[in-house]
Amino acid sequence: MRHRIFNDDGDEDLVFVMGWGNRWTHENVSWLIGQLTDAGYRVHAFELPTNIDDFKADWLEPVAEYVRDLGTYQLLGHSAGALVAQAIDGADNHVYLSPWWGYGETFPEPLLDAVSTLPTTFPCLPIGDLDEDALGERTTDHQIETTPSWVSPAFVRETRRAQDELLTIDHDAVVFCSLRDPVVSLRPIGERVPAEHVVLYNGGHELFSSAARDHYVDRLLAALENGSAAVEEREPAPA
């Protein structure tokens, strides 16, 4: 797993576990990291491997071991990064962007059950189109071209196991998500996070690729600083 520190002279530590296929070279990920560093954070960004055969060994443990050496820090997880982040202990505040706590409706359970039994780590399963409609209006050609299009049966098996073993979500956690997200299931979010701690945005899977991202960035930063108290008084969503 790759990690990199942005703004080493920042005033406060923030651990950012990116989503599957996200890279800090992607323009919209870079935009979000820029917003975080401009706010004074020392950002510890993690890129998840796109093919795994053990959730804990390949995704969770490298991040968990890293944060043990940090003092006070905030935790931000996007998509698959939020699946990792929910199992990380020690952060002051937890903010999740489109948490991948369950497969979306485009991935039927019988199909997932079937492919999970295949004994291979070879990426042979197509994931479908992750384009502007799925991710957000600001999704770039570079992002689409550099995001893998296949996963392995082992990947499906391990991520589903991690989703089945979700911990109790921190009571002060905040979730930003879209009702039009085709990638994740909204049910686990509704089951684990109070409605008043959920911020809905207009767009696809990635808030940072949404056309409305500038409207939400201040609330995201406030949630990282102050937890759920920052979002319980709601503002109207942009038209």
XYZ file of N, CA and C in Angstrom:
717
model
N 0.852 -1.193 0.000
C 0.000 0.000 0.000
C 0.888 1.244 0.000
N 0.550 2.197 -0.879
C 1.325 3.428 -0.948
C 0.704 4.486 -0.037
N 1.552 5.277 0.601
C 1.052 6.433 1.334
C 2.011 7.598 1.126
N 1.464 8.792 1.284
C 2.248 10.001 1.057
C 1.733 11.093 1.980
N 2.640 11.923 2.467
C 2.267 13.043 3.321
C 2.248 14.323 2.491
N 1.161 15.048 2.579
C 1.020 16.347 1.934
C 0.998 17.430 3.010
N 1.735 18.500 2.788
C 1.806 19.625 3.726
C 2.415 19.172 5.048
N 3.663 18.789 4.988
C 4.352 18.251 6.159
C 4.409 19.254 7.310
N 4.254 20.540 7.007
C 4.298 21.572 8.036
C 2.912 21.927 8.558
N 1.914 21.101 8.255
C 0.556 21.389 8.700
C 0.418 21.395 10.208
N -0.651 22.039 10.671
C -0.865 22.199 12.115
C -1.518 20.985 12.766
N -2.216 20.163 11.978
C -2.982 19.054 12.542
C -2.947 17.880 11.574
N -2.912 16.664 12.114
C -2.835 15.468 11.286
C -4.218 15.019 10.837
N -4.305 14.612 9.581
C -5.523 14.040 9.014
C -5.143 12.831 8.180
N -5.748 11.712 8.470
C -5.525 10.481 7.711
C -6.641 10.354 6.685
N -6.272 10.269 5.428
C -7.232 10.175 4.327
C -7.023 8.840 3.624
N -7.983 7.926 3.785
C -7.925 6.626 3.115
C -8.795 6.742 1.863
N -8.158 6.724 0.717
C -8.862 6.949 -0.539
C -9.643 5.714 -0.975
N -10.504 5.900 -1.945
C -11.324 4.807 -2.432
C -10.587 3.911 -3.417
N -11.239 2.793 -3.731
C -10.664 1.847 -4.694
C -10.443 2.549 -6.025
N -9.228 2.457 -6.551
C -8.912 3.064 -7.836
C -8.528 4.524 -7.772
N -8.752 5.199 -6.639
C -8.353 6.603 -6.513
C -6.839 6.712 -6.425
N -6.309 7.741 -7.041
C -4.886 8.046 -6.965
C -4.729 9.529 -6.669
N -3.695 9.877 -5.926
C -3.526 11.301 -5.629
C -3.146 12.101 -6.861
N -2.798 11.427 -7.970
C -2.557 12.126 -9.232
C -3.856 12.436 -9.979
N -4.977 11.846 -9.559
C -6.257 12.186 -10.183
C -6.623 13.619 -9.830
N -7.081 14.354 -10.818
C -7.292 15.787 -10.644
C -8.250 16.110 -9.506
N -9.329 15.354 -9.387
C -10.324 15.678 -8.363
C -9.886 15.238 -6.969
N -9.148 14.147 -6.884
C -8.555 13.762 -5.603
C -7.551 14.832 -5.173
N -6.754 15.301 -6.126
C -5.782 16.362 -5.835
C -6.485 17.627 -5.366
N -7.637 17.924 -5.963
C -8.417 19.095 -5.519
C -8.805 18.955 -4.051
N -9.304 17.768 -3.670
C -9.722 17.566 -2.291
C -8.528 17.650 -1.346
N -7.423 17.019 -1.692
C -6.234 17.101 -0.848
C -5.793 18.552 -0.705
N -5.908 19.321 -1.780
C -5.572 20.744 -1.719
C -6.461 21.504 -0.755
N -7.750 21.177 -0.738
C -8.663 21.814 0.211
C -8.263 21.482 1.648
N -7.853 20.251 1.875
C -7.470 19.820 3.217
C -6.172 20.486 3.670
N -5.199 20.568 2.776
C -3.936 21.211 3.158
C -4.111 22.715 3.316
N -4.948 23.327 2.501
C -5.209 24.766 2.652
C -5.857 25.064 4.004
N -6.591 24.081 4.543
C -7.216 24.249 5.849
C -6.232 24.009 6.994
N -4.980 23.701 6.665
C -3.951 23.557 7.688
C -3.637 22.139 8.093
N -4.220 21.160 7.419
C -3.978 19.769 7.787
C -2.677 19.243 7.180
N -2.005 18.408 7.930
C -0.941 17.550 7.413
C -1.639 16.260 6.988
N -1.748 16.035 5.680
C -2.584 14.953 5.157
C -1.746 13.707 4.913
N -2.119 12.625 5.578
C -1.495 11.320 5.380
C -2.430 10.523 4.463
N -2.124 10.493 3.184
C -3.018 9.904 2.183
C -2.583 8.486 1.846
N -3.562 7.586 1.796
C -3.302 6.178 1.499
C -4.003 5.776 0.213
N -3.268 5.129 -0.683
C -3.821 4.540 -1.898
C -4.014 3.042 -1.667
N -5.232 2.571 -1.804
C -5.508 1.156 -1.593
C -5.067 0.324 -2.794
N -4.459 -0.828 -2.573
C -4.227 -1.760 -3.685
C -5.565 -2.136 -4.323
N -5.591 -2.277 -5.631
C -6.862 -2.547 -6.318
C -7.179 -4.029 -6.413
N -6.253 -4.890 -5.994
C -6.545 -6.322 -5.949
C -6.022 -6.883 -4.641
N -6.879 -7.551 -3.891
C -6.480 -8.079 -2.584
C -6.949 -9.524 -2.456
N -6.290 -10.265 -1.564
C -6.794 -11.591 -1.209
C -6.971 -11.737 0.292
N -6.728 -10.630 1.044
C -6.944 -10.637 2.484
C -7.218 -9.193 2.911
N -8.444 -8.908 3.318
C -8.824 -7.536 3.664
C -7.947 -6.967 4.783
N -7.778 -7.735 5.839
C -7.037 -7.221 6.987
C -5.564 -7.014 6.654
N -4.941 -7.997 6.026
C -3.509 -7.909 5.739
C -3.196 -6.869 4.672
N -4.042 -6.786 3.647
C -3.737 -5.945 2.498
C -4.246 -4.509 2.643
N -5.337 -4.316 3.363
C -5.935 -2.984 3.476
C -5.901 -2.434 4.896
N -6.414 -3.203 5.847
C -6.627 -2.654 7.186
C -5.348 -2.495 7.985
N -4.546 -3.538 8.077
C -3.409 -3.522 8.987
C -2.356 -2.471 8.638
N -2.047 -2.220 7.347
C -1.065 -1.169 7.074
C -1.492 0.199 7.592
N -2.784 0.523 7.469
C -3.262 1.814 7.972
C -3.306 1.811 9.497
N -3.817 0.725 10.078
C -3.931 0.635 11.538
C -2.561 0.747 12.207
N -1.554 0.104 11.629
C -0.209 0.181 12.197
C 0.365 1.590 12.059
N 0.069 2.253 10.964
C 0.595 3.591 10.731
C 0.041 4.584 11.747
N -1.265 4.548 11.995
C -1.879 5.561 12.861
C -1.479 5.379 14.323
N -0.955 4.222 14.681
C -0.512 4.025 16.067
C 0.601 5.000 16.445
N 1.336 5.479 15.456
C 2.433 6.413 15.721
C 1.984 7.863 15.692
N 0.705 8.102 15.407
C 0.183 9.463 15.402
C -0.422 9.784 16.760
N -0.450 11.056 17.087
C -1.159 11.484 18.285
C -2.604 11.759 17.944
N -3.028 12.987 18.130
C -4.380 13.391 17.762
C -4.479 13.520 16.250
N -5.527 12.958 15.671
C -5.720 13.086 14.227
C -7.198 12.960 13.879
N -7.550 13.440 12.693
C -8.889 13.280 12.142
C -8.813 12.210 11.049
N -9.939 11.551 10.794
C -9.950 10.435 9.854
C -11.004 10.661 8.778
N -10.572 10.591 7.532
C -11.460 10.754 6.382
C -11.319 9.527 5.496
N -12.443 8.883 5.161
C -12.410 7.713 4.298
C -13.430 7.843 3.189
N -13.012 7.542 1.974
C -13.925 7.572 0.830
C -14.144 6.163 0.310
N -15.409 5.768 0.122
C -15.781 4.527 -0.532
C -15.120 3.318 0.148
N -14.283 2.568 -0.574
C -13.594 1.445 0.053
C -12.689 1.905 1.183
N -12.202 3.131 1.082
C -11.411 3.690 2.177
C -12.221 3.840 3.443
N -13.532 4.058 3.303
C -14.409 4.134 4.474
C -14.661 2.755 5.066
N -14.567 1.710 4.240
C -14.665 0.345 4.764
C -13.461 0.046 5.648
N -12.311 0.561 5.271
C -11.118 0.440 6.105
C -11.236 1.334 7.335
N -11.634 2.589 7.110
C -11.621 3.584 8.185
C -12.563 3.227 9.328
N -13.686 2.547 9.028
C -14.623 2.224 10.106
C -14.012 1.257 11.120
N -12.938 0.588 10.745
C -12.285 -0.355 11.648
C -11.030 0.227 12.291
N -10.778 1.531 12.066
C -9.614 2.201 12.639
C -10.035 2.933 13.902
N -9.295 2.725 14.975
C -9.619 3.347 16.251
C -8.614 4.453 16.560
N -9.077 5.494 17.273
C -8.150 6.502 17.771
C -8.337 7.896 17.228
N -9.118 8.074 16.163
C -9.314 9.405 15.594
C -10.279 10.219 16.436
N -10.088 11.534 16.432
C -11.022 12.421 17.124
C -12.371 12.442 16.418
N -12.349 12.613 15.109
C -13.581 12.661 14.312
C -13.446 11.767 13.096
N -14.575 11.148 12.725
C -14.621 10.265 11.560
C -15.593 10.855 10.546
N -15.140 11.052 9.322
C -15.997 11.518 8.233
C -15.859 10.533 7.079
N -17.009 10.094 6.576
C -17.032 9.098 5.506
C -17.703 9.681 4.274
N -17.054 9.537 3.129
C -17.612 9.970 1.854
C -18.063 8.738 1.084
N -19.373 8.640 0.814
C -19.924 7.516 0.061
C -19.368 6.189 0.550
N -19.535 5.863 1.828
C -18.906 4.659 2.382
C -19.402 3.384 1.712
N -18.446 2.566 1.327
C -18.758 1.300 0.637
C -18.939 0.213 1.682
N -20.062 0.315 2.395
C -20.372 -0.666 3.426
C -21.293 -1.752 2.890
N -21.639 -1.683 1.620
C -22.439 -2.701 0.958
C -22.400 -2.467 -0.540
N -22.445 -3.545 -1.314
C -22.456 -3.436 -2.774
C -23.768 -2.809 -3.232
N -23.691 -1.998 -4.289
C -24.877 -1.353 -4.838
C -25.790 -2.324 -5.559
N -26.948 -1.815 -5.949
C -27.977 -2.661 -6.562
C -27.565 -3.232 -7.908
N -26.560 -2.650 -8.537
C -26.108 -3.166 -9.829
C -25.322 -4.470 -9.684
N -25.068 -4.879 -8.433
C -24.338 -6.124 -8.172
C -25.261 -7.053 -7.390
N -26.050 -7.884 -8.070
C -27.032 -8.746 -7.383
C -26.364 -9.725 -6.419
N -27.031 -9.967 -5.295
C -26.483 -10.864 -4.279
C -26.196 -12.269 -4.815
N -27.095 -12.881 -5.606
C -26.781 -14.229 -6.115
C -25.501 -14.261 -6.954
N -25.281 -13.205 -7.731
C -24.052 -13.136 -8.528
C -22.836 -13.010 -7.623
N -22.913 -12.144 -6.612
C -21.800 -11.983 -5.686
C -21.517 -13.280 -4.933
N -22.579 -13.983 -4.539
C -22.415 -15.269 -3.866
C -21.666 -16.257 -4.749
N -22.040 -16.283 -6.022
C -21.444 -17.247 -6.950
C -19.965 -16.959 -7.195
N -19.638 -15.699 -7.494
C -18.246 -15.393 -7.840
C -17.346 -15.464 -6.607
N -17.903 -15.270 -5.416
C -17.091 -15.331 -4.197
C -16.516 -16.714 -3.954
N -17.121 -17.714 -4.533
C -16.661 -19.089 -4.312
C -15.524 -19.490 -5.244
N -15.247 -18.688 -6.251
C -14.200 -19.050 -7.211
C -12.825 -18.883 -6.571
N -11.989 -19.917 -6.609
C -10.699 -19.887 -5.898
C -9.581 -19.258 -6.717
N -9.706 -17.967 -7.004
C -8.650 -17.310 -7.760
C -8.505 -15.861 -7.338
N -7.286 -15.363 -7.418
C -7.011 -13.953 -7.153
C -6.800 -13.186 -8.452
N -7.059 -13.847 -9.586
C -6.871 -13.180 -10.878
C -8.034 -12.225 -11.146
N -7.763 -10.973 -11.535
C -8.830 -10.003 -11.802
C -9.547 -10.332 -13.120
N -10.617 -11.095 -13.021
C -11.326 -11.578 -14.198
C -12.787 -11.143 -14.227
N -13.201 -10.311 -13.279
C -14.606 -9.899 -13.185
C -14.743 -8.428 -13.554
N -15.494 -8.116 -14.607
C -15.665 -6.708 -14.993
C -16.523 -5.969 -13.975
N -16.188 -4.704 -13.708
C -16.927 -3.931 -12.715
C -17.944 -2.983 -13.338
N -17.977 -2.915 -14.669
C -18.913 -2.001 -15.310
C -18.290 -0.624 -15.493
N -19.093 0.302 -15.982
C -18.591 1.627 -16.321
C -18.512 2.531 -15.094
N -17.311 3.006 -14.791
C -17.124 4.042 -13.780
C -16.818 5.337 -14.533
N -17.887 5.970 -15.018
C -17.752 7.154 -15.853
C -18.365 8.358 -15.155
N -18.607 9.424 -15.913
C -19.170 10.640 -15.331
C -20.522 10.385 -14.686
N -21.346 9.563 -15.303
C -22.668 9.283 -14.733
C -22.548 8.600 -13.380
N -21.568 7.710 -13.245
C -21.414 6.960 -12.000
C -20.661 7.756 -10.941
N -19.607 8.440 -11.335
C -18.712 9.063 -10.361
C -19.033 10.528 -10.106
N -19.355 11.281 -11.135
C -19.633 12.702 -10.978
C -19.275 13.467 -12.229
N -19.881 14.639 -12.366
C -19.743 15.418 -13.594
C -18.317 15.881 -13.864
N -17.501 16.001 -12.828
C -16.133 16.488 -12.999
C -15.124 15.357 -13.253
N -15.600 14.130 -13.351
C -14.705 13.010 -13.618
C -13.925 13.264 -14.905
N -12.631 13.027 -14.878
C -11.778 13.327 -16.027
C -11.460 12.071 -16.823
N -11.064 12.274 -18.062
C -10.636 11.158 -18.906
C -9.444 10.436 -18.280
N -8.530 11.202 -17.697
C -7.354 10.590 -17.063
C -7.772 9.652 -15.940
N -8.740 10.053 -15.146
C -9.201 9.206 -14.052
C -9.811 7.920 -14.586
N -10.666 8.038 -15.585
C -11.322 6.866 -16.153
C -10.297 5.910 -16.763
N -9.314 6.478 -17.469
C -8.322 5.652 -18.158
C -7.391 4.930 -17.190
N -7.175 5.478 -16.000
C -6.216 4.897 -15.064
C -6.888 4.117 -13.929
N -8.196 3.967 -13.982
C -8.913 3.165 -12.991
C -9.096 1.757 -13.539
N -8.710 0.733 -12.802
C -8.863 -0.648 -13.298
C -10.318 -0.977 -13.620
N -10.517 -1.908 -14.515
C -11.858 -2.305 -14.937
C -12.244 -3.697 -14.461
N -11.339 -4.354 -13.711
C -11.575 -5.737 -13.321
C -11.198 -5.944 -11.860
N -11.892 -6.864 -11.213
C -11.526 -7.301 -9.863
C -11.528 -8.827 -9.843
N -10.985 -9.379 -8.779
C -10.900 -10.827 -8.672
C -12.002 -11.382 -7.781
N -12.317 -12.669 -7.908
C -13.245 -13.288 -6.967
C -12.779 -13.164 -5.517
N -11.471 -13.246 -5.289
C -10.961 -13.074 -3.922
C -11.261 -11.683 -3.396
N -11.152 -10.684 -4.267
C -11.480 -9.308 -3.882
C -12.937 -9.210 -3.446
N -13.831 -9.794 -4.225
C -15.252 -9.768 -3.884
C -15.488 -10.483 -2.554
N -14.882 -11.642 -2.392
C -15.079 -12.417 -1.174
C -14.601 -11.653 0.062
N -13.421 -11.056 -0.019
C -12.848 -10.374 1.135
C -13.582 -9.073 1.464
N -13.983 -8.317 0.456
C -14.693 -7.072 0.742
C -16.087 -7.343 1.289
N -16.737 -8.378 0.806
C -18.057 -8.729 1.365
C -17.925 -9.202 2.807
N -16.867 -9.936 3.097
C -16.655 -10.380 4.469
C -16.459 -9.171 5.384
N -15.679 -8.205 4.917
C -15.457 -6.999 5.718
C -16.759 -6.226 5.909
N -17.593 -6.169 4.876
C -18.879 -5.496 5.002
C -19.795 -6.218 5.987
N -19.749 -7.540 5.990
C -20.561 -8.313 6.924
C -20.099 -8.131 8.365
N -18.830 -7.770 8.544
C -18.258 -7.637 9.887
C -18.113 -6.186 10.318
N -18.898 -5.287 9.723
C -18.833 -3.869 10.077
C -18.980 -3.670 11.575
N -18.163 -2.787 12.113
C -18.252 -2.466 13.524
C -19.359 -1.439 13.757
N -19.656 -1.173 15.018
C -20.577 -0.092 15.350
C -19.915 1.223 14.981
N -20.592 2.026 14.154
C -19.998 3.263 13.672
C -19.952 4.281 14.800
N -18.844 4.998 14.907
C -18.677 6.018 15.928
C -19.906 6.926 15.984
N -20.394 7.201 17.206
C -21.665 7.919 17.369
C -21.617 9.328 16.812
N -20.411 9.882 16.660
C -20.264 11.259 16.189
C -19.852 11.313 14.720
N -19.867 10.179 14.041
C -19.415 10.134 12.652
C -20.380 10.881 11.729
N -19.830 11.394 10.627
C -20.610 12.112 9.616
C -20.412 11.423 8.277
N -21.500 11.277 7.531
C -21.455 10.664 6.210
C -21.960 11.661 5.172
N -21.214 11.805 4.088
C -21.654 12.540 2.906
C -21.935 11.501 1.820
N -23.137 11.519 1.236
C -23.461 10.544 0.201
C -24.530 11.104 -0.728
N -24.723 10.407 -1.829
C -25.702 10.793 -2.846
C -26.729 9.686 -3.013
N -27.979 10.083 -3.164
C -29.023 9.094 -3.402
C -28.916 8.478 -4.789
N -28.127 9.071 -5.659
C -27.964 8.563 -7.027
C -26.672 7.765 -7.197
N -26.069 7.366 -6.090
C -24.816 6.615 -6.138
C -25.082 5.185 -6.607
N -24.511 4.764 -7.753
C -24.739 3.400 -8.233
C -23.748 2.383 -7.682
N -22.763 2.856 -6.939
C -21.672 1.979 -6.514
C -21.951 1.342 -5.164
N -22.479 2.111 -4.219
C -22.644 1.620 -2.853
C -24.118 1.454 -2.513
N -24.368 0.584 -1.557
C -25.711 0.449 -1.001
C -25.910 1.496 0.090
N -27.056 2.155 0.072
C -27.355 3.148 1.097
C -27.910 2.518 2.375
N -28.348 1.262 2.288
C -28.980 0.621 3.441
C -28.051 0.563 4.665
N -26.797 0.102 4.524
C -25.933 0.056 5.709
C -25.681 1.434 6.314
N -25.707 2.476 5.471
C -25.537 3.831 6.003
C -26.730 4.180 6.889
N -27.935 3.934 6.374
C -29.143 4.233 7.129
C -29.264 3.422 8.397
N -28.721 2.208 8.378
C -28.800 1.342 9.555
C -27.817 1.740 10.651
N -26.739 2.424 10.281
C -25.665 2.668 11.245
C -25.439 4.126 11.606
N -25.947 5.039 10.804
C -25.679 6.456 11.038
C -26.998 7.205 11.171
N -27.192 8.000 12.234
C -28.426 8.776 12.371
C -28.632 9.709 11.189
N -29.880 9.885 10.793
C -30.188 10.703 9.614
C -29.635 12.112 9.733
N -29.620 12.650 10.957
C -29.141 14.026 11.137
C -27.631 14.138 10.983
N -26.934 13.006 10.894
C -25.494 13.017 10.681
C -25.130 12.691 9.230
N -26.128 12.599 8.369
C -25.919 12.300 6.954
C -26.165 13.551 6.133
N -25.201 13.908 5.297
C -25.324 15.047 4.396
C -25.487 14.514 2.983
N -26.629 14.812 2.363
C -26.880 14.391 0.983
C -26.388 15.462 0.021
N -25.696 15.030 -1.014
C -25.257 15.977 -2.034
C -25.778 15.544 -3.397
N -25.801 16.473 -4.318
C -26.251 16.197 -5.682
C -25.061 15.724 -6.510
N -25.122 14.494 -6.981
C -24.019 13.979 -7.777
C -23.959 12.480 -7.746
N -22.825 11.938 -8.167
C -22.626 10.503 -8.217
C -21.844 10.014 -7.014
N -20.972 9.052 -7.247
C -20.285 8.361 -6.160
C -19.256 9.229 -5.452
N -18.644 10.165 -6.153
C -17.544 10.937 -5.580
C -17.949 12.383 -5.333
N -17.986 12.774 -4.086
C -18.284 14.177 -3.767
C -17.290 15.107 -4.431
N -16.012 14.712 -4.434
C -14.976 15.582 -4.994
C -15.018 15.639 -6.517
N -15.806 14.767 -7.151
C -16.018 14.841 -8.604
C -17.378 15.422 -8.947
N -18.123 15.860 -7.944
C -19.455 16.421 -8.161
C -19.365 17.872 -8.605
N -20.290 18.282 -9.451
C -20.346 19.679 -9.864
C -20.654 20.596 -8.692
N -21.265 20.052 -7.641
C -21.670 20.850 -6.477
C -20.637 20.803 -5.351
N -19.432 20.312 -5.623
C -18.473 20.068 -4.542
C -18.121 21.336 -3.768
N -18.040 22.483 -4.428
C -17.660 23.711 -3.742
C -18.679 24.107 -2.675
N -19.930 23.715 -2.869
C -20.975 24.032 -1.890
C -20.785 23.243 -0.600
N -20.139 22.085 -0.672
C -20.066 21.192 0.474
C -18.712 21.185 1.172
N -17.712 21.797 0.579
C -16.373 21.657 1.136
C -16.265 22.283 2.520
N -16.936 23.408 2.764
C -16.865 24.020 4.092
C -17.513 23.127 5.153
N -18.602 22.474 4.791
C -19.263 21.571 5.743
C -18.409 20.330 5.988
N -17.714 19.877 4.965
C -16.801 18.748 5.146
C -15.683 19.114 6.116
N -15.086 20.276 5.924
C -14.017 20.706 6.813
C -14.535 20.915 8.235
N -15.739 21.444 8.355
C -16.323 21.646 9.678
C -16.584 20.313 10.371
N -17.030 19.308 9.602
C -17.280 17.989 10.177
C -15.981 17.338 10.645
N -14.908 17.537 9.904
C -13.620 17.004 10.325
C -13.143 17.664 11.611
N -13.458 18.930 11.775
C -13.005 19.667 12.953
C -13.897 19.450 14.167
N -15.221 19.366 13.941
C -16.164 19.381 15.060
C -17.123 18.192 15.095
N -16.972 17.225 14.213
C -17.854 16.070 14.214
C -19.273 16.403 13.800
N -20.222 15.629 14.314
C -21.616 15.752 13.868
C -22.252 17.083 14.232
N -21.735 17.774 15.254
C -22.303 19.066 15.630
C -22.232 20.059 14.474
N -21.299 19.843 13.554
C -21.112 20.775 12.444
C -22.168 20.630 11.365
N -22.896 19.508 11.360
C -23.850 19.279 10.267
C -25.286 19.140 10.757
N -25.506 19.163 12.056
C -26.867 18.955 12.558
C -27.775 20.128 12.250
N -27.219 21.337 12.107
C -27.999 22.484 11.616
C -27.798 22.563 10.123
N -28.808 22.187 9.386
C -28.654 21.975 7.949
C -28.842 23.249 7.159
N -28.097 23.295 6.026
C -28.281 24.327 5.026
C -29.048 23.732 3.859
N -29.805 24.545 3.118
C -30.476 24.005 1.944
C -29.475 23.598 0.880
N -29.767 22.490 0.211
C -28.913 22.022 -0.884
C -29.055 22.945 -2.072
N -27.995 23.068 -2.906
C -28.087 23.920 -4.091
C -29.070 23.376 -5.082
N -29.717 24.251 -5.845
C -30.693 23.833 -6.844
C -29.986 23.131 -7.988
